[in-house]
PDB file of C-alpha atoms and ligand atoms in Angstrom:
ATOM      1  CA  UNK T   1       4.371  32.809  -6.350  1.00 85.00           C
ATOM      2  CA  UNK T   2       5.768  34.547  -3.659  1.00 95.00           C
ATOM      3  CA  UNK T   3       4.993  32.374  -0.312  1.00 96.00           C
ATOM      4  CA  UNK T   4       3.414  34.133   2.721  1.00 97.00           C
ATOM      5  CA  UNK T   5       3.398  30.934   4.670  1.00 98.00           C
ATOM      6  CA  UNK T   6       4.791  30.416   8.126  1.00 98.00           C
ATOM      7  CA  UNK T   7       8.247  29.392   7.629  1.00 98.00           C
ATOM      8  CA  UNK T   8      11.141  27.941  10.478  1.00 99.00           C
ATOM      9  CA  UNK T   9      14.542  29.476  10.656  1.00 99.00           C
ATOM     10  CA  UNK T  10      16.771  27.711  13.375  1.00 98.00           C
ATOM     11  CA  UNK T  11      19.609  29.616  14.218  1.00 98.00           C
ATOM     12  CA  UNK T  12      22.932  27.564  14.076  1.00 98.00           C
ATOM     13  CA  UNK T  13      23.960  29.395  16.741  1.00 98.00           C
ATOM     14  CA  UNK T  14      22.165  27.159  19.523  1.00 98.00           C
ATOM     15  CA  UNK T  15      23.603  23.966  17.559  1.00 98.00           C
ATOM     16  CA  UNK T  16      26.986  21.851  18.625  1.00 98.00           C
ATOM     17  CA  UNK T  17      29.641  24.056  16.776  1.00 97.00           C
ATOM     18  CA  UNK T  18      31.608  20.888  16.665  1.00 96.00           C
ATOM     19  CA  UNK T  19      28.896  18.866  14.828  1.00 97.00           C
ATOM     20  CA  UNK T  20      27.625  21.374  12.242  1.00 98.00           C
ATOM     21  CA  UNK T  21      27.035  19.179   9.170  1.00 98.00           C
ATOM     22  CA  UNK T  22      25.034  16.402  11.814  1.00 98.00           C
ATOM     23  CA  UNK T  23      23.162  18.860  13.532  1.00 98.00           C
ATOM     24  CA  UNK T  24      22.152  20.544   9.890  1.00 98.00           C
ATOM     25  CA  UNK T  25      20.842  17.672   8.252  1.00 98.00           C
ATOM     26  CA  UNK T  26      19.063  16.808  11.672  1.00 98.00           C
ATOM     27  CA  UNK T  27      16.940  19.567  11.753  1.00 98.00           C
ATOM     28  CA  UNK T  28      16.334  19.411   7.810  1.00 98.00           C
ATOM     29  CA  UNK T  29      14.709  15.780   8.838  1.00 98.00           C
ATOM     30  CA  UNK T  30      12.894  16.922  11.213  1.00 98.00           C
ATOM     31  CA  UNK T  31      11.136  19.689   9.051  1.00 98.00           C
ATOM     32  CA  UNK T  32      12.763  23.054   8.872  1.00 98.00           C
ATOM     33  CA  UNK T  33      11.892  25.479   6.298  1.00 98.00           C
ATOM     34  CA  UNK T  34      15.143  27.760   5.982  1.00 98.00           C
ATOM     35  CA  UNK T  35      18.802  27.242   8.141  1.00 98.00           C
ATOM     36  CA  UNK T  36      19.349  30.799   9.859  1.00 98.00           C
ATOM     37  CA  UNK T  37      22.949  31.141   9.959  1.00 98.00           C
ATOM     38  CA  UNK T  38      24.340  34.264  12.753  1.00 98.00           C
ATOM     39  CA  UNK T  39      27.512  36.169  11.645  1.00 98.00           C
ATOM     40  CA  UNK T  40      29.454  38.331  14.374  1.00 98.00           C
ATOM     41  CA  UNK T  41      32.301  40.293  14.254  1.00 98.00           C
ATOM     42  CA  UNK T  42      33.289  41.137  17.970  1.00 98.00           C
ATOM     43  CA  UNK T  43      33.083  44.430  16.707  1.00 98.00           C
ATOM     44  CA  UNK T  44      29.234  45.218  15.361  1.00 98.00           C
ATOM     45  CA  UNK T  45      28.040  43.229  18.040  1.00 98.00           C
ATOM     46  CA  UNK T  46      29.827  41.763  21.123  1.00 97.00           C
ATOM     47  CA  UNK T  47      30.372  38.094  20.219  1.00 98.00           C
ATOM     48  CA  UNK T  48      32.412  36.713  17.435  1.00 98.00           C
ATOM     49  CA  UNK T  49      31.162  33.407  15.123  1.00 97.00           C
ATOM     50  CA  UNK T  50      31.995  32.453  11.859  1.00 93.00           C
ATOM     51  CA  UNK T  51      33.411  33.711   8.589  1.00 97.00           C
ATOM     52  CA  UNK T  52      33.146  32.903   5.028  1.00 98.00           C
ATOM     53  CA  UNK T  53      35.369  29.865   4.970  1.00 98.00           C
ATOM     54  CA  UNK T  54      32.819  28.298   7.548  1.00 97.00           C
ATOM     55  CA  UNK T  55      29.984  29.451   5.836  1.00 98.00           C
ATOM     56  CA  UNK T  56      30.866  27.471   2.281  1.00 98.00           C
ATOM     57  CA  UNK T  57      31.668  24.210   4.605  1.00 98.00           C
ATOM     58  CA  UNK T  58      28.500  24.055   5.867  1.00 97.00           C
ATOM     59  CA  UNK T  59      26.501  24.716   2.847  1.00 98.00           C
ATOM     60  CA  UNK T  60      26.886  21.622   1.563  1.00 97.00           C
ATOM     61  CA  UNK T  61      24.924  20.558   4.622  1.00 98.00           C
ATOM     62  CA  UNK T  62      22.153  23.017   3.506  1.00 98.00           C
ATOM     63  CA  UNK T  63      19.276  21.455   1.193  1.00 98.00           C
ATOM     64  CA  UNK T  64      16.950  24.075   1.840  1.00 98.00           C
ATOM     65  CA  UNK T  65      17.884  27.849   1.689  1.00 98.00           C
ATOM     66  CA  UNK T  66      20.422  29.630   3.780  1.00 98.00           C
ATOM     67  CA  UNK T  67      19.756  32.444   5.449  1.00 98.00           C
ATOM     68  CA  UNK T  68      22.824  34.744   6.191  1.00 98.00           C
ATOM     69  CA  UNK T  69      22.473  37.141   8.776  1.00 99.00           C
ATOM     70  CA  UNK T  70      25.795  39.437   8.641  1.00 98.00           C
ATOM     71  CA  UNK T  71      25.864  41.445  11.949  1.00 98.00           C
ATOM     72  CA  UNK T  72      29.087  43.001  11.146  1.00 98.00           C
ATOM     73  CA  UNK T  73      30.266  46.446  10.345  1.00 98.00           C
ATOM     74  CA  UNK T  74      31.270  47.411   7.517  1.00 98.00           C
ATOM     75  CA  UNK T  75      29.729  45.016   5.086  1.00 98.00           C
ATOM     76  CA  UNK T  76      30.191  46.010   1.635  1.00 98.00           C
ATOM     77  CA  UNK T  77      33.923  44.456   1.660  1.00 98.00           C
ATOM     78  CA  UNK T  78      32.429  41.005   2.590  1.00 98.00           C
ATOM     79  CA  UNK T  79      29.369  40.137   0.559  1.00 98.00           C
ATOM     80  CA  UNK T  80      31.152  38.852  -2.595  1.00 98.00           C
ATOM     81  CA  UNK T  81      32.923  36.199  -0.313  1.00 98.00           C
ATOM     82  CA  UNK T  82      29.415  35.385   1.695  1.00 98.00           C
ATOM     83  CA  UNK T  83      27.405  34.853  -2.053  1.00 98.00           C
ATOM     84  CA  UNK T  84      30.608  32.827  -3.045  1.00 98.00           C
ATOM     85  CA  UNK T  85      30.238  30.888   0.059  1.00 98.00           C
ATOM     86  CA  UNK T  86      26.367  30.054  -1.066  1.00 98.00           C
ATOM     87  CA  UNK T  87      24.365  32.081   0.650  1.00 98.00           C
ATOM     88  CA  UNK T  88      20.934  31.845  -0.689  1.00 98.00           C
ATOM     89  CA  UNK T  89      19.837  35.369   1.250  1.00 98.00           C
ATOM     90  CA  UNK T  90      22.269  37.766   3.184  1.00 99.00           C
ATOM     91  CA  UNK T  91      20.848  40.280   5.678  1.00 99.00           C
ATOM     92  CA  UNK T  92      22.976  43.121   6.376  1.00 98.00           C
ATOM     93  CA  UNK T  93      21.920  46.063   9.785  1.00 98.00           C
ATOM     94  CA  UNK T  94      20.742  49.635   8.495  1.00 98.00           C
ATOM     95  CA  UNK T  95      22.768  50.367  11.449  1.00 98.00           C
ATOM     96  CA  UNK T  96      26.069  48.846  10.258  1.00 98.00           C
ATOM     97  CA  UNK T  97      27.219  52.107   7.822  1.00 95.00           C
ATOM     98  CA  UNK T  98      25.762  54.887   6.072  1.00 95.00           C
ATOM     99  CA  UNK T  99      24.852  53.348   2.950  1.00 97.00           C
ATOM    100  CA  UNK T 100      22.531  50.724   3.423  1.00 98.00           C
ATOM    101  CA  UNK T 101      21.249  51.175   0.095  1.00 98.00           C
ATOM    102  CA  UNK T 102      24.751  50.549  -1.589  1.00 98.00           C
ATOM    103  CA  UNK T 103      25.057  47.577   0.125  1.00 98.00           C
ATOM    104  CA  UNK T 104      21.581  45.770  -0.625  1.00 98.00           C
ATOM    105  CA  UNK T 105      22.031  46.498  -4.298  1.00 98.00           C
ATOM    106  CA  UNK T 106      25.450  44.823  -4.187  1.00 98.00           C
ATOM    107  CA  UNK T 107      23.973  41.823  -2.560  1.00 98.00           C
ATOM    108  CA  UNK T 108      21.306  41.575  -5.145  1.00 98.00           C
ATOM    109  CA  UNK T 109      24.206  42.449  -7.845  1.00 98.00           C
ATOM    110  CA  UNK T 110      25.747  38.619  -6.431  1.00 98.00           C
ATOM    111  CA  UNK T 111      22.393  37.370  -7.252  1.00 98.00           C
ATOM    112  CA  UNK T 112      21.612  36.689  -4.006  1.00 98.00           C
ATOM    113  CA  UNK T 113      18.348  37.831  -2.273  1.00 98.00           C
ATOM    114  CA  UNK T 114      18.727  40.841  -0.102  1.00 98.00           C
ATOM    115  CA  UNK T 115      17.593  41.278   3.641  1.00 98.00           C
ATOM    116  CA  UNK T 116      17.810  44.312   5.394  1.00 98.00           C
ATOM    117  CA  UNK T 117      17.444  44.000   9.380  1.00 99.00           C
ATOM    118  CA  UNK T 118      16.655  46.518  12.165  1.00 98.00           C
ATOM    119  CA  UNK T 119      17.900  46.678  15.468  1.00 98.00           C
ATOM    120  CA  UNK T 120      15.150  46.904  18.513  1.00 98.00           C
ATOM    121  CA  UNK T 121      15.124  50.713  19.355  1.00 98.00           C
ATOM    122  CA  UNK T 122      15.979  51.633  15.195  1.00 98.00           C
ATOM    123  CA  UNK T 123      12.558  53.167  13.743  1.00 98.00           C
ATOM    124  CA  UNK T 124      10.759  51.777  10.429  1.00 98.00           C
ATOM    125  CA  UNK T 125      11.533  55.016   8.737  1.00 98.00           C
ATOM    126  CA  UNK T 126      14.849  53.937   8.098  1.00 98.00           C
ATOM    127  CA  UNK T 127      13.638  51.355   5.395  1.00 97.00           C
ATOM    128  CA  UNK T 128      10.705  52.812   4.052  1.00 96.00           C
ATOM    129  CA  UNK T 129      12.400  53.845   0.918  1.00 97.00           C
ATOM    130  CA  UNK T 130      14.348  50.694   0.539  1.00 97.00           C
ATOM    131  CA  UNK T 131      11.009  48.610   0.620  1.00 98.00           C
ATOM    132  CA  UNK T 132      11.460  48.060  -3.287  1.00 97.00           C
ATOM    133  CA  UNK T 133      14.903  46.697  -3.300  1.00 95.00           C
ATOM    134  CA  UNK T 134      14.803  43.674  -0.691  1.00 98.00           C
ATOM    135  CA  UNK T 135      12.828  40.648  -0.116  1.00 98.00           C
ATOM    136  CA  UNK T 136      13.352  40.322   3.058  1.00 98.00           C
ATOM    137  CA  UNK T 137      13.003  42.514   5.906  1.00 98.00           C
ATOM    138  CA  UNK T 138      14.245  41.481   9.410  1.00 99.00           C
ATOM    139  CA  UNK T 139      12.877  42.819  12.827  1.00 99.00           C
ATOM    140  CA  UNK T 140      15.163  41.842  15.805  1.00 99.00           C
ATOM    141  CA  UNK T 141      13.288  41.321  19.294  1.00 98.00           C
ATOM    142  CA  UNK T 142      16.405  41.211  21.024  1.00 98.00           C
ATOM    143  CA  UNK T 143      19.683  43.099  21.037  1.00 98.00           C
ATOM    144  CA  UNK T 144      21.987  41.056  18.423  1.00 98.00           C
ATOM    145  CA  UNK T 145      24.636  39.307  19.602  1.00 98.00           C
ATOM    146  CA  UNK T 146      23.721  35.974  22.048  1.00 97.00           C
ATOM    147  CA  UNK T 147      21.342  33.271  21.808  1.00 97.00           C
ATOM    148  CA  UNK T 148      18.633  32.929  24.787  1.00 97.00           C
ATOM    149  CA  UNK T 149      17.591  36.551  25.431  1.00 98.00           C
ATOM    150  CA  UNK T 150      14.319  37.727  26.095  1.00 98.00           C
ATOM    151  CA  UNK T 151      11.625  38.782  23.314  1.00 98.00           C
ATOM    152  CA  UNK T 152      11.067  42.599  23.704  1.00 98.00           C
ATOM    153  CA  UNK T 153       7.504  42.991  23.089  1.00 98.00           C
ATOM    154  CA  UNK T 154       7.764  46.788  21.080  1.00 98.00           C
ATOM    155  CA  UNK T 155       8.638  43.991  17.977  1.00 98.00           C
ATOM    156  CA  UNK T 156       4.464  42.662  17.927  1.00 98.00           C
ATOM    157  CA  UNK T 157       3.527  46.561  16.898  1.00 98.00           C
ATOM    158  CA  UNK T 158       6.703  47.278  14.642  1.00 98.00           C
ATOM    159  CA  UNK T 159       5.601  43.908  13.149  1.00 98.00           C
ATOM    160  CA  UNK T 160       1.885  45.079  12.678  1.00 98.00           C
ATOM    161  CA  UNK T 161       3.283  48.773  10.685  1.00 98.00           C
ATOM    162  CA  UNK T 162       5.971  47.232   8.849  1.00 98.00           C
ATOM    163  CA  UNK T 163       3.300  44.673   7.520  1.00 98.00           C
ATOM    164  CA  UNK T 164       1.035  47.634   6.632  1.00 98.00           C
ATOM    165  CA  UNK T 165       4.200  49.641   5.174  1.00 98.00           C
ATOM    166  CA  UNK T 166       5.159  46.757   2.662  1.00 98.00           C
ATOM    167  CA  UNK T 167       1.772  46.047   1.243  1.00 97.00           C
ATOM    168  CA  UNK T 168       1.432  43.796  -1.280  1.00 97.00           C
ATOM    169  CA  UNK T 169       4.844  43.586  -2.238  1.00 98.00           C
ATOM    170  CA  UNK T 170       6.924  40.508  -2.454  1.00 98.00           C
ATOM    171  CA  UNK T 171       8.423  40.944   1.076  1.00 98.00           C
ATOM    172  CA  UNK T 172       9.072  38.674   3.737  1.00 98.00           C
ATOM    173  CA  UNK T 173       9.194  39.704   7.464  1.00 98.00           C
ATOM    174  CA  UNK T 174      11.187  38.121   9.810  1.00 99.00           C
ATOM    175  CA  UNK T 175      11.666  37.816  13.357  1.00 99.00           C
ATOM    176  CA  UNK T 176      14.423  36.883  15.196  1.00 99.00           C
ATOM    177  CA  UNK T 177      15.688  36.949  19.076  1.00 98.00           C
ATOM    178  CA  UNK T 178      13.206  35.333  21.977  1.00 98.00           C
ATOM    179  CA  UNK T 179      10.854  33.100  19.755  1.00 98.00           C
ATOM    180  CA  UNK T 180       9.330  30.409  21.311  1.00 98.00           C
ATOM    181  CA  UNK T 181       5.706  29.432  21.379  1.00 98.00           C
ATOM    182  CA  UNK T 182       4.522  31.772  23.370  1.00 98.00           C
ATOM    183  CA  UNK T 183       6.004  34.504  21.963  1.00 98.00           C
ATOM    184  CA  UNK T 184       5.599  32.938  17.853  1.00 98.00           C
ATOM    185  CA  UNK T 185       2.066  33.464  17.632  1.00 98.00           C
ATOM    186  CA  UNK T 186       2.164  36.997  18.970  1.00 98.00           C
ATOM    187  CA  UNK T 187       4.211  38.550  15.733  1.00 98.00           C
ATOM    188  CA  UNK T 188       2.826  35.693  13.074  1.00 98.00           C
ATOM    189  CA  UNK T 189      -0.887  37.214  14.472  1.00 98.00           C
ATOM    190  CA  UNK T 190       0.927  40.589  13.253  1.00 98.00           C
ATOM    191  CA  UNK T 191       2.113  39.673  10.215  1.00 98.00           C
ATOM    192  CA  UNK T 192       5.474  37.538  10.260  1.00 98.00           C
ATOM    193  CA  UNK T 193       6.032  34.735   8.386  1.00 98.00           C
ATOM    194  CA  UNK T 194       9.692  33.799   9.121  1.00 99.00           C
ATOM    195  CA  UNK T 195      10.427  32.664  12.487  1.00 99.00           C
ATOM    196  CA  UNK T 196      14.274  32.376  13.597  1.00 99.00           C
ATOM    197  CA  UNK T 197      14.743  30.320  16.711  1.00 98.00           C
ATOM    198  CA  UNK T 198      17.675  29.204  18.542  1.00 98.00           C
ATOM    199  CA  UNK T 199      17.313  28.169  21.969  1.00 98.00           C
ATOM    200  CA  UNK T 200      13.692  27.267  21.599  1.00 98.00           C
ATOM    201  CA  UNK T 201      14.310  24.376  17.968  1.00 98.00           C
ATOM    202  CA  UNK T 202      17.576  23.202  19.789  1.00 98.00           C
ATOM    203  CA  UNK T 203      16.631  22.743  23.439  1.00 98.00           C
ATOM    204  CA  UNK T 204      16.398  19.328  24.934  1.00 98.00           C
ATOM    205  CA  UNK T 205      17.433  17.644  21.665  1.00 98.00           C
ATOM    206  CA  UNK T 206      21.029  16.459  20.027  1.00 98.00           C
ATOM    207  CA  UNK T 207      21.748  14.961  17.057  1.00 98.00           C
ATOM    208  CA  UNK T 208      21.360  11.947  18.620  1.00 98.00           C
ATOM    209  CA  UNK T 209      17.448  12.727  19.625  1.00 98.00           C
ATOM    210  CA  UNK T 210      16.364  14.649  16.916  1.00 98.00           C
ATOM    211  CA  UNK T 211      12.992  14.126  16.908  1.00 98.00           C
ATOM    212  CA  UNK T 212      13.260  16.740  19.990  1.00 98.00           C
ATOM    213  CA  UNK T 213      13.947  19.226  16.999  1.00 98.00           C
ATOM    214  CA  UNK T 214      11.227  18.069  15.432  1.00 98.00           C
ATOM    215  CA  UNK T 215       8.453  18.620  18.710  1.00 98.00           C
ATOM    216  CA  UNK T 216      10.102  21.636  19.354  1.00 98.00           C
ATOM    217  CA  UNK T 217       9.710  23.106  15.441  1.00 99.00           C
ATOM    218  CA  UNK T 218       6.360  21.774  15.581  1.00 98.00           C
ATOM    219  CA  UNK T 219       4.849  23.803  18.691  1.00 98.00           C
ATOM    220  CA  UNK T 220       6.583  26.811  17.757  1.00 98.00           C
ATOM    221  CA  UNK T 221       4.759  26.519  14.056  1.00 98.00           C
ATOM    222  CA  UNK T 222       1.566  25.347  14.890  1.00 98.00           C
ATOM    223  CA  UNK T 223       1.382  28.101  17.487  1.00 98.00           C
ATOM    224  CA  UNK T 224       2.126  30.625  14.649  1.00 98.00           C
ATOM    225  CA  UNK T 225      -0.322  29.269  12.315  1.00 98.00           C
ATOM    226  CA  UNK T 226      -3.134  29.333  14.534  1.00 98.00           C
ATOM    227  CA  UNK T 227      -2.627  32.593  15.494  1.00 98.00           C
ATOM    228  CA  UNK T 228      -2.277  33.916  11.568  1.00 96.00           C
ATOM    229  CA  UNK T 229      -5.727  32.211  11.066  1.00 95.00           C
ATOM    230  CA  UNK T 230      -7.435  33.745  13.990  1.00 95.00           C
ATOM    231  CA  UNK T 231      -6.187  37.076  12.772  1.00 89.00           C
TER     232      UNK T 231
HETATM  233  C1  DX5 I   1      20.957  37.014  17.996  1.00 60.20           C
HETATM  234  C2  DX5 I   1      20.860  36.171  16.749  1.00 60.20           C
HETATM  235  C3  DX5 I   1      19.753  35.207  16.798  1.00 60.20           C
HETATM  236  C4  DX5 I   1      19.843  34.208  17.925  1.00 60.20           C
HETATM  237  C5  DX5 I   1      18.454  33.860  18.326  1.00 60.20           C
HETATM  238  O1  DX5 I   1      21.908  38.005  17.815  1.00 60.20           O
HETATM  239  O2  DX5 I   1      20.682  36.987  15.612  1.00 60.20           O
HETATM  240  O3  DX5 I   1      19.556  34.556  15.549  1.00 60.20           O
HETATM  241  O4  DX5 I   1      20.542  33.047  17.599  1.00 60.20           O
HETATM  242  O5  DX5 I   1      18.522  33.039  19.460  1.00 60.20           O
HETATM  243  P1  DX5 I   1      17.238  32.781  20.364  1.00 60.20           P
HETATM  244  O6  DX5 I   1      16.188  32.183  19.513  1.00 60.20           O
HETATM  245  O7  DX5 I   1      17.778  31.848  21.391  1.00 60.20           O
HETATM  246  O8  DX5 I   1      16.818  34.116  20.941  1.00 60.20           O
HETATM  247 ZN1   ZN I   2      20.067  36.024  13.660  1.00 60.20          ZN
END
């Protein structure tokens, strides 16, 4: 059954780069649905992360699902060694190259589930043919490339026509860049059901005072939920 529910990404990229495998199976404990995990190139975006090698060290870490967001350009040459690392989903940019549908069938080729993600200003149009070939469809409310930005608003009504767009189809929409409380319930209300957060799962708390993680996961979900059922 394909699961609608409101589900918590924290992005890795707000955790203590020195303490990955601590900080992983701290906000496991403390309840999160999937472990959002931000790839950068220097090149597609203006900040550089982590590669593959880094990837595979911290799946072992990972007991839920993780959730690869490549924000690199080009991809095609690198999604073999992201599935070999253990990525459970890999997202690639419709604005990284001109074959976006080449490179989601490769990822699902890895058996991997495939996530296609669109920059703020980048219209819905772009995906509306690829809507039967992904699971996963990612909406950024924020330019990619740092942690702690603001939410651009435009994202609540893309969020509202993309939900209308995919129907009934097995296809989860997810938001990522700005999400906090106050901004959660606005796109769950419109039809998201996987939240990424950085700043707002990982302020305040360490591995040493997780349950922080675990207050902060908390508002941000049971502000989502309560909008979704007032919808
Ligand atoms: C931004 C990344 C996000 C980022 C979100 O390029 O894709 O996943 O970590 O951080 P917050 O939640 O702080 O906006
Ligand atoms: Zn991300």
């Amino acid at each position: 059954m394909f699961d609608r529910s409101i589900k918590i990404a924290p992005s890795i990229l707000s955790a203590d780069f020195a303490n990955f495998g601590a900080e992983i199976q701290a906000i496991e404990a403390q309840g999160c649905d999937w472990v959002h995990v931000d790839v950068m190139d220097g090149h597609f975006v203006p900040n550089l992360t982590f590669g593959p090698p880094l990837v595979k060290a911290i799946r072992r870490h990972v007991k839920t699902f993780m959730d690869v967001h490549l924000m690199i350009a080009p991809v095609d040459p690198y999604i073999e060694a992201f599935a070999e690392a253990g990525a459970d989903m890999i997202s690639a940019h419709v604005e990284a190259g001109p074959h976006i549908h080449r490179t989601l069938q490769a990822i699902r080729a890895q058996g991997v589930k495939a996530g296609v993600v669109l920059n703020p200003a980048t219209s819905l149009d772009t995906i509306e043919h690829l809507l039967d070939e992904i699971d996963m469809v990612l909406l950024m409310t924020v330019n990619p490339g740092f942690g702690g930005q603001n939410f651009i608003r435009s994202g609540i009504e893309k969020t509202r026509r993309l939900r209308a767009l995919i129907g009934d189809r097995p296809v989860h929409i997810q938001i990522d860049g700005g999400v906090t409380p106050e901004t959660a319930p606005l796109v769950a209300a419109a039809g998201a059901d996987v939240l990424v957060a950085g700043s707002a799962v990982f302020k305040g708390g360490s591995v040493d005072k997780p349950e922080v993680y675990g207050e902060n996961m908390r508002a941000i979900r049971s502000a989502a939920e309560s909008a979704r059922e007032a919808a």
